[in-house]
Amino acid sequence: MKGARFWGTRGSLPVALTSAGLGDKLRGVLRAARGQPIASDADIERLLGSLPFALAGTYGGHSSCVQIHSDGPDYLVCDMGSGLRPFGQAAMAQRAGQAQTFHIFMSHLHWDHIMGLPFFVPAFIPGNRVIIYGSHREIEFALRRQQEPPSFPVGFDTIFEGRVEFVHLEPGVPHEVAGLRVTTMLQRHTGDSYGYRFESQGKVLVYSTDSEHPLADPAHTERFVQFFRDADLVIFDAMYSLADAISVKADWGHSSNVVAVELCQLAGVRHLCMTHHEPVFDDAAIEAMLAETRRLEEITRGGAALRVSAAYDGLDIGL
Ligand SMILES: [Zn+2]
Ligand SMILES: [Zn+2]
């Protein structure tokens, strides 16, 4: 297991940068360029590299989809949000003409985590295999229903022709998939969600999205600390600020940056990557939350430093 690439990082529904949002960025970039040398392409690259990500980039974008880079030839993916579509295009470009196997791990069955499947072109191609894993009993039902009339023009069997298979994962029981040891754990979320712990050759990656953490429940905290224990990377649903998570948005099934830091510090995690960003947050808001989270990590640090990132569509993290 070499790392992860984020294809979809937005929670609840995809968002796009608007003309107004792009205009604000362009004005900010041009202001920053005043008095700077921009005659050569190298000058321009230097200038762009010096700007905050919220100005020179964007968090995006698509709803939840994360690729895990395995050591073998098979593809591994967590969730099938709208980011599954660009992932599929990239996978086809990478190994054009060769049969491919995709192992897809489902956190749960809310729309933002399943909407990409009908647009996953590799599953339309004879010879490819798509194996969908999860701990919900209704996975196949939910995915077939998504493509029933009048909600979608092409039926599940019509486009996939038997290329999609399903494997049930018993929570808490390790399974071997494509050379990885995979364990799921029940999380608190409406309709249930499951976190994934992937282990391979001494590396540990945890994918834990759409998960709410009651602060005053030590047994719950301990369960997650054990699940996150010594992970190289934890991909964590930090959709809200703590104030929102414990007041207006309590019981909405998501978590905060503050809880993320606390759990990862207790578990001795090396790198925390926050994802499932709130759709109303613009790039500046996410960047401000990242800065606040890094500051919090610094002032509460007891042992080794915890690296903190905010995921964006296209981010690649090595282990
Ligand atoms: Zn979600
Ligand atoms: Zn959800």
CSV table of C-alpha atoms in Angstrom, one decimal, residues 5-16 59-67 77-88 106-119 146 207 209-210 235 239 254 275-279 311-314:
chain,number,residue,atom,x,y,z
A,5,ARG,CA,-5.5,9.8,-4.1
A,6,PHE,CA,-8.6,11.9,-3.6
A,7,TRP,CA,-11.0,12.0,-6.5
A,8,GLY,CA,-14.0,13.4,-4.5
A,9,THR,CA,-13.7,15.4,-1.3
A,10,ARG,CA,-17.0,17.2,-0.9
A,11,GLY,CA,-19.8,16.0,1.5
A,12,SER,CA,-23.5,15.6,0.8
A,13,LEU,CA,-23.4,16.9,-2.8
A,14,PRO,CA,-20.9,17.9,-5.4
A,15,VAL,CA,-20.2,21.6,-5.9
A,16,ALA,CA,-18.4,23.5,-8.7
A,59,TYR,CA,-10.8,22.1,-2.9
A,60,GLY,CA,-13.5,21.0,-5.3
A,61,GLY,CA,-15.6,19.4,-6.3
A,62,HIS,CA,-16.8,15.9,-6.5
A,63,SER,CA,-18.5,13.9,-3.8
A,64,SER,CA,-16.6,11.2,-1.8
A,65,CYS,CA,-14.2,8.9,-3.8
A,66,VAL,CA,-10.7,7.9,-2.6
A,67,GLN,CA,-8.3,5.6,-4.5
A,77,VAL,CA,-11.4,2.6,-4.2
A,78,CYS,CA,-13.4,3.9,-1.2
A,79,ASP,CA,-16.9,5.1,-2.0
A,80,MET,CA,-18.5,5.8,-5.3
A,81,GLY,CA,-19.4,9.5,-5.1
A,82,SER,CA,-19.3,11.6,-8.3
A,83,GLY,CA,-15.4,11.5,-8.1
A,84,LEU,CA,-15.7,7.9,-9.3
A,85,ARG,CA,-16.3,9.2,-12.8
A,86,PRO,CA,-12.9,11.0,-13.2
A,87,PHE,CA,-11.2,8.1,-11.5
A,88,GLY,CA,-12.7,5.7,-14.1
A,106,MET,CA,-18.6,1.3,0.6
A,107,SER,CA,-18.9,3.4,3.8
A,108,HIS,CA,-22.7,3.6,3.3
A,109,LEU,CA,-25.4,4.1,0.8
A,110,HIS,CA,-26.3,7.8,0.9
A,111,TRP,CA,-26.6,9.4,-2.6
A,112,ASP,CA,-23.3,11.3,-2.3
A,113,HIS,CA,-21.5,8.0,-1.9
A,114,ILE,CA,-23.2,6.0,-4.7
A,115,MET,CA,-24.0,8.5,-7.4
A,116,GLY,CA,-20.8,7.8,-9.4
A,117,LEU,CA,-21.5,4.2,-10.3
A,118,PRO,CA,-23.9,4.8,-13.2
A,119,PHE,CA,-21.1,6.9,-14.8
A,146,GLN,CA,-30.6,4.1,-8.1
A,207,TYR,CA,-11.0,5.6,5.9
A,209,THR,CA,-16.3,9.2,6.8
A,210,ASP,CA,-19.9,10.1,7.7
A,235,ILE,CA,-9.0,10.1,6.2
A,239,MET,CA,-17.4,18.5,7.9
A,254,HIS,CA,-20.8,14.2,10.9
A,275,THR,CA,-12.4,15.4,3.9
A,276,HIS,CA,-16.2,15.4,3.2
A,277,HIS,CA,-16.1,19.2,3.2
A,278,GLU,CA,-19.4,21.1,3.9
A,279,PRO,CA,-20.8,22.2,0.5
A,311,ALA,CA,-8.2,16.9,1.0
A,312,TYR,CA,-8.9,18.4,-2.4
A,313,ASP,CA,-9.8,16.7,-5.6
A,314,GLY,CA,-6.5,15.5,-7.1
